[in-house]
DNA sequence: GGCGTGACTATGG
DNA sequence: ACCATAGCCACGC
C-alpha cells in the first residue's frame, strides 16, 4: 500500500467514524473491513492516533478494540476523558471496558 | 535491511 | 476472565 493509497484509506476511515451514532461504538477491525482493507486494523489505529478529534470533530472516542476495551484512553489527555465522553452519550463503561459490548457495537458494513 | 514498537485480532490454555 | 502466542502492517532508528 503506497502513500497515496493510504491517503484515500485515511479519508475513508474518517468518513466511517463520522457515521458512528452517539451511544454506539465500533472497532478498528470493523472499520478496516468496511474501508475495503481487512487486515489493516493496526493502520486504522495509527490513523486515529493523529486525527486530532478535538479540532476535526471526529468522534474518535467511539472507536475501541474488538473486545470493547478503550485501548485509546491514554491518547485523550486527562485520564478518564474518553470514558467520560462515552458515558455522556449513554454508554456504560466498567473499568476500561464497555458493558453490553455486543449491543453497543455498531458495524459500518450493515449501513451499506 | 534488521529490529523494536504500537489507538489490532484470533485463538488456545 | 486473564494471559501468552502468533500473525498482522507501517514507521522510525
Coordinates of N, CA and C (backbone and C1' of nucleotides) in Angstrom, one line a residue:
Chain A
X1 N 0.9 -1.2 0.0 CA 0.0 0.0 0.0 C 0.9 1.2 0.0
X2 N 0.8 2.0 -1.1 CA 1.7 3.2 -1.2 C 1.1 4.4 -0.4
X3 N 1.9 5.4 -0.4 CA 1.5 6.7 0.4 C 0.2 7.2 -0.1
X4 N 0.0 7.3 -1.4 CA -1.2 7.9 -2.0 C -2.5 7.1 -1.5
X5 N -2.3 5.7 -1.7 CA -3.4 4.9 -1.3 C -3.8 5.0 0.1
X6 N -2.8 5.2 1.0 CA -3.0 5.4 2.4 C -3.8 6.7 2.7
X7 N -3.6 7.7 1.8 CA -4.3 8.9 2.0 C -5.8 8.7 1.8
X8 N -6.1 7.9 0.7 CA -7.5 7.7 0.5 C -8.1 6.8 1.6
X9 N -7.3 5.9 2.0 CA -7.7 5.0 3.1 C -8.0 5.8 4.3
X10 N -7.2 6.7 4.7 CA -7.4 7.5 5.9 C -8.7 8.3 5.7
X11 N -8.9 8.9 4.6 CA -10.2 9.6 4.3 C -11.4 8.7 4.6
X12 N -11.3 7.5 4.0 CA -12.4 6.5 4.2 C -12.6 6.2 5.7
X13 N -11.5 6.0 6.4 CA -11.6 5.7 7.8 C -12.3 6.9 8.6
X14 N -11.9 8.1 8.3 CA -12.5 9.2 9.0 C -14.0 9.4 8.6
X15 N -14.3 9.1 7.3 CA -15.7 9.2 6.9 C -16.6 8.2 7.7
X16 N -16.0 7.0 7.8 CA -16.8 5.9 8.5 C -17.0 6.3 10.0
X17 N -15.9 6.8 10.6 CA -16.0 7.1 12.1 C -17.1 8.2 12.3
X18 N -17.2 9.1 11.3 CA -18.2 10.2 11.5 C -19.6 9.6 11.4
X19 N -19.7 8.4 10.9 CA -21.1 7.8 10.7 C -21.5 7.1 12.0
X20 N -20.6 6.8 12.9 CA -20.9 6.1 14.1 C -21.9 7.0 15.0
X21 N -23.0 6.4 15.3 CA -24.1 7.2 16.1 C -23.6 7.3 17.5
X22 N -24.1 8.4 18.2 CA -23.8 8.6 19.6 C -24.4 7.5 20.3
X23 N -23.8 7.1 21.4 CA -24.3 6.0 22.2 C -23.9 4.6 21.6
X24 N -23.2 4.6 20.5 CA -22.7 3.3 20.0 C -21.2 3.4 19.8
X25 N -20.6 2.3 19.4 CA -19.1 2.4 19.1 C -18.8 1.2 18.2
X26 N -17.6 1.4 17.5 CA -17.2 0.3 16.6 C -15.8 0.0 16.8
X27 N -15.2 -0.9 16.1 CA -13.8 -1.4 16.3 C -12.9 -1.1 15.1
X28 N -11.6 -1.1 15.4 CA -10.6 -0.8 14.3 C -10.7 -1.8 13.2
X29 N -10.9 -3.1 13.6 CA -11.0 -4.1 12.5 C -12.2 -4.0 11.7
X30 N -13.4 -3.6 12.3 CA -14.6 -3.4 11.6 C -14.5 -2.3 10.6
X31 N -13.8 -1.2 11.0 CA -13.6 0.0 10.1 C -12.7 -0.4 8.9
X32 N -11.6 -1.2 9.2 CA -10.7 -1.6 8.2 C -11.4 -2.4 7.1
X33 N -12.3 -3.3 7.6 CA -13.1 -4.2 6.7 C -14.0 -3.3 5.8
X34 N -14.7 -2.4 6.5 CA -15.7 -1.5 5.8 C -15.0 -0.6 4.7
X35 N -13.7 -0.3 5.0 CA -12.9 0.6 4.1 C -12.3 -0.3 3.0
X36 N -12.6 -1.6 3.0 CA -12.0 -2.4 1.9 C -10.6 -2.9 2.1
X37 N -10.1 -2.8 3.4 CA -8.8 -3.3 3.7 C -8.7 -4.2 4.9
X38 N -9.4 -5.3 4.9 CA -9.3 -6.2 6.1 C -7.9 -6.6 6.3
X39 N -7.5 -6.6 7.6 CA -6.1 -6.9 7.9 C -5.3 -5.7 8.2
X40 N -5.9 -4.5 8.1 CA -5.2 -3.3 8.3 C -5.7 -2.6 9.6
X41 N -6.2 -3.3 10.5 CA -6.7 -2.7 11.7 C -5.7 -1.9 12.4
X42 N -4.4 -2.3 12.4 CA -3.3 -1.5 13.1 C -3.1 -0.2 12.4
X43 N -3.3 -0.2 11.1 CA -3.2 1.0 10.3 C -4.3 2.0 10.7
X44 N -5.5 1.5 10.9 CA -6.6 2.3 11.4 C -6.2 3.0 12.7
X45 N -5.6 2.2 13.6 CA -5.2 2.7 14.8 C -4.2 3.9 14.7
X46 N -3.3 3.7 13.8 CA -2.3 4.7 13.6 C -2.9 6.0 13.0
X47 N -3.9 5.8 12.1 CA -4.6 6.9 11.5 C -5.4 7.7 12.6
X48 N -6.1 6.9 13.5 CA -6.9 7.6 14.5 C -6.0 8.3 15.5
X49 N -4.8 7.8 15.7 CA -3.8 8.5 16.6 C -3.5 9.9 16.2
X50 N -3.6 10.2 15.0 CA -3.2 11.6 14.5 C -4.4 12.4 14.0
X51 N -5.7 11.9 14.3 CA -6.8 12.6 13.8 C -7.2 13.9 14.5
X52 N -6.7 14.1 15.7 CA -7.0 15.4 16.4 C -8.5 15.6 16.5
X53 N -9.1 14.6 17.2 CA -10.6 14.7 17.3 C -11.2 16.0 17.8
X54 N -10.4 16.6 18.7 CA -10.9 17.9 19.3 C -11.1 19.0 18.2
X55 N -10.1 19.1 17.3 CA -10.2 20.1 16.2 C -11.0 19.6 15.0
X56 N -10.9 18.3 14.7 CA -11.5 17.8 13.5 C -13.0 17.4 13.7
X57 N -13.4 17.3 14.9 CA -14.8 16.9 15.1 C -15.1 15.4 14.9
X58 N -14.0 14.7 14.7 CA -14.2 13.2 14.5 C -14.4 12.6 15.9
X59 N -15.5 11.8 16.1 CA -15.8 11.2 17.3 C -14.9 10.0 17.6
X60 N -13.7 10.2 17.8 CA -12.7 9.2 18.0 C -12.9 8.3 19.2
X61 N -13.7 8.8 20.2 CA -14.0 8.1 21.4 C -14.9 6.9 21.1
X62 N -15.5 6.9 20.0 CA -16.5 5.8 19.6 C -15.7 4.7 18.9
X63 N -14.4 4.7 18.9 CA -13.6 3.6 18.3 C -12.8 2.9 19.4
X64 N -13.1 1.6 19.6 CA -12.4 0.8 20.6 C -11.9 -0.5 19.9
X65 N -11.3 -1.4 20.7 CA -10.8 -2.6 20.1 C -11.9 -3.6 20.0
X66 N -11.6 -4.8 19.4 CA -12.6 -5.8 19.1 C -13.3 -6.3 20.3
X67 N -12.8 -6.1 21.5 CA -13.4 -6.6 22.8 C -14.1 -5.5 23.5
X68 N -14.2 -4.3 22.9 CA -14.9 -3.2 23.6 C -14.1 -2.5 24.7
X69 N -12.8 -2.7 24.6 CA -11.9 -2.1 25.6 C -11.4 -0.7 25.0
X70 N -11.3 0.3 25.9 CA -10.9 1.6 25.5 C -9.4 1.7 25.4
X71 N -8.8 1.0 24.4 CA -7.4 0.9 24.2 C -6.7 2.3 23.9
X72 N -7.6 3.3 23.5 CA -7.1 4.6 23.1 C -7.1 5.6 24.2
X73 N -7.6 5.2 25.4 CA -7.8 6.1 26.5 C -6.7 7.0 26.8
X74 N -5.5 6.5 26.7 CA -4.3 7.3 27.1 C -4.1 8.5 26.1
X75 N -4.7 8.4 24.9 CA -4.5 9.5 23.9 C -5.5 10.7 24.1
X76 N -6.4 10.5 25.1 CA -7.4 11.6 25.3 C -7.0 12.5 26.4
X77 N -5.7 12.9 26.5 CA -5.3 13.8 27.5 C -5.5 13.3 28.9
X78 N -6.4 14.0 29.7 CA -6.7 13.6 31.0 C -7.2 12.2 31.1
X79 N -6.7 11.4 32.1 CA -7.2 10.0 32.3 C -8.7 10.0 32.5
X80 N -9.4 9.2 31.9 CA -10.9 9.1 32.1 C -11.6 10.0 31.1
X81 N -10.9 10.7 30.3 CA -11.6 11.6 29.3 C -12.4 10.9 28.3
X82 N -11.8 9.8 27.7 CA -12.5 9.0 26.7 C -13.8 8.4 27.3
X83 N -13.6 7.9 28.5 CA -14.7 7.2 29.2 C -15.8 8.2 29.5
X84 N -15.4 9.4 29.9 CA -16.4 10.4 30.2 C -17.2 10.8 28.9
X85 N -16.5 10.9 27.8 CA -17.2 11.2 26.5 C -18.3 10.2 26.2
X86 N -17.9 8.9 26.4 CA -18.8 7.8 26.1 C -20.0 7.8 27.0
X87 N -19.7 7.9 28.3 CA -20.8 7.8 29.3 C -21.8 9.0 29.1
X88 N -21.2 10.1 28.6 CA -22.1 11.3 28.4 C -23.1 11.0 27.3
X89 N -22.8 9.9 26.5 CA -23.7 9.5 25.4 C -24.5 8.3 25.8
X90 N -24.4 7.9 27.0 CA -25.2 6.8 27.5 C -24.5 5.4 27.4
X91 N -23.3 5.4 27.1 CA -22.5 4.1 27.0 C -22.0 3.8 28.4
X92 N -22.3 2.6 28.9 CA -21.8 2.2 30.2 C -20.4 1.6 30.1
X93 N -19.5 2.1 31.0 CA -18.1 1.6 30.9 C -17.7 1.1 32.3
X94 N -17.2 -0.2 32.3 CA -16.8 -0.8 33.6 C -15.3 -0.9 33.5
X95 N -14.5 -0.2 34.3 CA -13.1 -0.3 34.2 C -12.6 0.4 32.9
X96 N -12.1 -0.4 32.0 CA -11.6 0.0 30.7 C -12.5 -0.6 29.6
X97 N -13.6 -1.3 30.0 CA -14.4 -2.0 29.0 C -15.8 -1.5 29.0
X98 N -16.4 -1.5 27.7 CA -17.7 -1.1 27.5 C -18.7 -2.3 27.9
X99 N -19.7 -2.0 28.7 CA -20.6 -3.0 29.1 C -21.6 -3.3 28.0
X100 N -22.1 -4.6 27.9 CA -23.0 -5.0 26.9 C -22.5 -4.6 25.5
X101 N -21.2 -4.9 25.3 CA -20.5 -4.6 24.1 C -21.2 -5.1 22.8
X102 N -21.7 -6.3 22.9 CA -22.4 -6.9 21.8 C -23.5 -6.0 21.3
X103 N -24.2 -5.3 22.2 CA -25.3 -4.4 21.8 C -24.9 -3.0 21.4
X104 N -23.8 -2.6 22.1 CA -23.3 -1.2 21.7 C -22.6 -1.2 20.4
X105 N -21.9 -2.3 20.1 CA -21.2 -2.4 18.8 C -22.0 -2.0 17.6
X106 N -21.4 -1.2 16.8 CA -22.1 -0.7 15.5 C -21.2 -1.1 14.4
X107 N -21.7 -1.9 13.5 CA -20.9 -2.4 12.4 C -21.2 -1.6 11.1
X108 N -20.2 -0.9 10.6 CA -20.3 0.0 9.4 C -20.8 -0.8 8.2
X109 N -20.5 -2.0 8.1 CA -20.9 -2.9 7.0 C -22.4 -3.0 6.9
X110 N -23.1 -2.9 8.0 CA -24.6 -3.0 8.0 C -25.2 -1.7 7.5
X111 N -24.4 -0.7 7.3 CA -25.0 0.6 6.9 C -24.7 0.8 5.4
X112 N -24.3 -0.3 4.7 CA -24.0 -0.1 3.2 C -24.9 -1.1 2.4
Chain B
dG1 P 15.7 -4.9 1.0 O5' 16.6 -4.9 2.3 C5' 17.9 -5.4 2.4 C4' 18.3 -5.6 3.8 C3' 17.1 -6.3 4.6 O3' 17.7 -7.2 5.6 C1' 17.6 -4.2 5.6
dG2 P 16.7 -8.2 6.3 O5' 17.1 -8.0 7.8 C5' 18.4 -8.0 8.2 C4' 18.5 -7.5 9.6 C3' 17.5 -8.1 10.6 O3' 18.2 -8.3 11.9 C1' 17.1 -5.8 10.5
dC3 P 17.4 -8.9 13.1 O5' 16.7 -7.7 13.7 C5' 17.5 -6.6 14.3 C4' 16.7 -5.8 15.3 C3' 15.6 -6.6 16.0 O3' 15.4 -6.2 17.3 C1' 14.6 -4.9 14.8
dG4 P 14.4 -6.9 18.3 O5' 13.6 -5.7 18.9 C5' 14.4 -4.5 19.3 C4' 13.4 -3.3 19.5 C3' 12.2 -3.6 20.3 O3' 11.8 -2.5 21.0 C1' 11.5 -3.0 18.1
dT5 P 10.7 -2.5 22.2 O5' 9.5 -1.8 21.4 C5' 9.8 -0.5 20.9 C4' 8.5 0.1 20.3 C3' 7.2 -0.4 21.0 O3' 6.4 0.7 21.1 C1' 7.1 -0.8 18.7
dG6 P 5.3 0.7 22.3 O5' 4.0 1.0 21.5 C5' 3.9 2.2 20.8 C4' 2.7 2.0 19.8 C3' 1.4 1.4 20.5 O3' 0.3 2.1 20.0 C1' 2.1 0.1 18.6
dA7 P -0.3 3.1 21.1 O5' -1.8 2.9 20.7 C5' -2.7 2.5 21.5 C4' -4.0 2.1 20.8 C3' -3.9 1.7 19.3 O3' -4.8 0.6 19.1 C1' -5.3 3.5 19.4
dC8 P -4.4 -0.9 19.5 O5' -4.6 -1.6 18.1 C5' -5.5 -1.2 17.1 C4' -6.0 -2.4 16.3 C3' -7.0 -3.3 17.0 O3' -8.0 -3.8 16.1 C1' -5.1 -4.6 16.4
dT9 P -9.2 -4.6 16.7 O5' -8.8 -6.1 16.4 C5' -8.2 -6.4 15.1 C4' -8.2 -7.9 14.9 C3' -9.3 -8.7 15.7 O3' -9.8 -9.8 14.8 C1' -7.1 -9.5 16.2
dA10 P -11.0 -10.7 15.3 O5' -10.4 -12.2 15.2 C5' -9.5 -12.6 14.2 C4' -8.9 -13.9 14.6 C3' -9.9 -14.9 15.3 O3' -9.7 -16.2 14.7 C1' -8.0 -14.5 16.7
dT11 P -10.5 -17.4 15.3 O5' -9.4 -18.0 16.3 C5' -8.1 -18.2 15.8 C4' -7.3 -19.0 16.9 C3' -8.1 -20.0 17.7 O3' -7.3 -21.1 17.9 C1' -7.1 -18.5 19.1
dG12 P -8.0 -22.5 18.4 O5' -7.0 -22.9 19.6 C5' -5.6 -22.6 19.5 C4' -5.0 -22.7 20.9 C3' -5.7 -23.7 21.8 O3' -4.7 -24.3 22.7 C1' -5.8 -21.6 22.8
dG13 P -5.1 -25.6 23.6 O5' -4.6 -25.2 25.0 C5' -3.3 -24.7 25.2 C4' -3.2 -24.0 26.6 C3' -3.7 -24.8 27.7 O3' -2.9 -24.6 28.9 C1' -4.8 -22.7 27.7
Chain C
dA1 P -16.1 -11.6 31.2 O5' -15.0 -12.6 32.0 C5' -14.9 -12.4 33.4 C4' -13.5 -12.5 33.8 C3' -12.6 -11.6 32.9 O3' -11.5 -11.1 33.7 C1' -11.9 -13.8 32.6
dC2 P -10.6 -10.0 33.1 O5' -9.1 -10.6 33.3 C5' -8.8 -11.4 34.4 C4' -7.5 -12.1 34.1 C3' -6.5 -11.3 33.3 O3' -5.2 -11.5 33.8 C1' -7.0 -13.3 32.2
dC3 P -4.0 -10.5 33.3 O5' -3.1 -11.6 32.5 C5' -2.6 -12.8 33.2 C4' -2.0 -13.7 32.1 C3' -1.0 -13.0 31.2 O3' 0.3 -13.6 31.3 C1' -2.5 -14.3 29.9
dA4 P 1.5 -13.2 30.4 O5' 1.5 -14.2 29.2 C5' 1.4 -15.6 29.5 C4' 1.6 -16.4 28.2 C3' 2.6 -15.8 27.3 O3' 3.4 -16.9 26.8 C1' 0.5 -15.9 26.2
dT5 P 4.6 -16.7 25.7 O5' 3.9 -16.9 24.3 C5' 2.8 -17.9 24.2 C4' 2.5 -18.1 22.8 C3' 3.5 -17.6 21.8 O3' 3.6 -18.5 20.7 C1' 1.3 -16.6 21.4
dA6 P 4.8 -18.3 19.6 O5' 3.9 -18.0 18.4 C5' 2.7 -18.7 18.2 C4' 1.9 -18.0 17.1 C3' 2.7 -17.4 16.0 O3' 2.0 -17.6 14.8 C1' 1.3 -15.7 16.9
dG7 P 2.8 -17.9 13.5 O5' 1.9 -17.3 12.3 C5' 2.1 -15.9 12.0 C4' 0.8 -15.2 11.7 C3' 1.1 -14.1 10.7 O3' 0.2 -14.2 9.6 C1' 0.0 -13.3 12.6
dC8 P 0.6 -13.3 8.3 O5' 0.2 -11.8 8.7 C5' -1.2 -11.5 8.9 C4' -1.3 -10.1 9.4 C3' -0.4 -9.1 8.6 O3' -1.1 -8.6 7.5 C1' -0.5 -8.7 11.0
dC9 P -0.1 -8.1 6.3 O5' 0.0 -6.5 6.4 C5' -1.0 -5.8 7.1 C4' -0.4 -4.4 7.5 C3' 0.7 -4.0 6.6 O3' 0.7 -2.6 6.4 C1' 1.4 -3.9 8.9
dA10 P 1.5 -2.0 5.1 O5' 2.0 -0.6 5.7 C5' 1.1 0.3 6.2 C4' 1.7 1.2 7.2 C3' 2.9 2.0 6.7 O3' 2.9 3.3 7.3 C1' 3.6 0.7 8.6
dC11 P 3.8 4.4 6.6 O5' 4.7 4.8 7.9 C5' 4.7 4.0 9.0 C4' 5.4 4.7 10.2 C3' 6.6 5.5 9.8 O3' 6.8 6.5 10.7 C1' 7.3 3.6 10.9
dG12 P 7.9 7.7 10.3 O5' 9.1 7.4 11.3 C5' 8.7 7.3 12.7 C4' 9.9 6.8 13.5 C3' 11.2 7.5 13.1 O3' 12.0 7.7 14.3 C1' 11.5 5.1 12.7
dC13 P 13.3 8.6 14.2 O5' 14.5 7.6 14.6 C5' 14.2 6.7 15.7 C4' 15.3 5.6 15.8 C3' 16.7 6.1 15.4 O3' 17.6 5.5 16.2 C1' 16.1 4.3 14.0

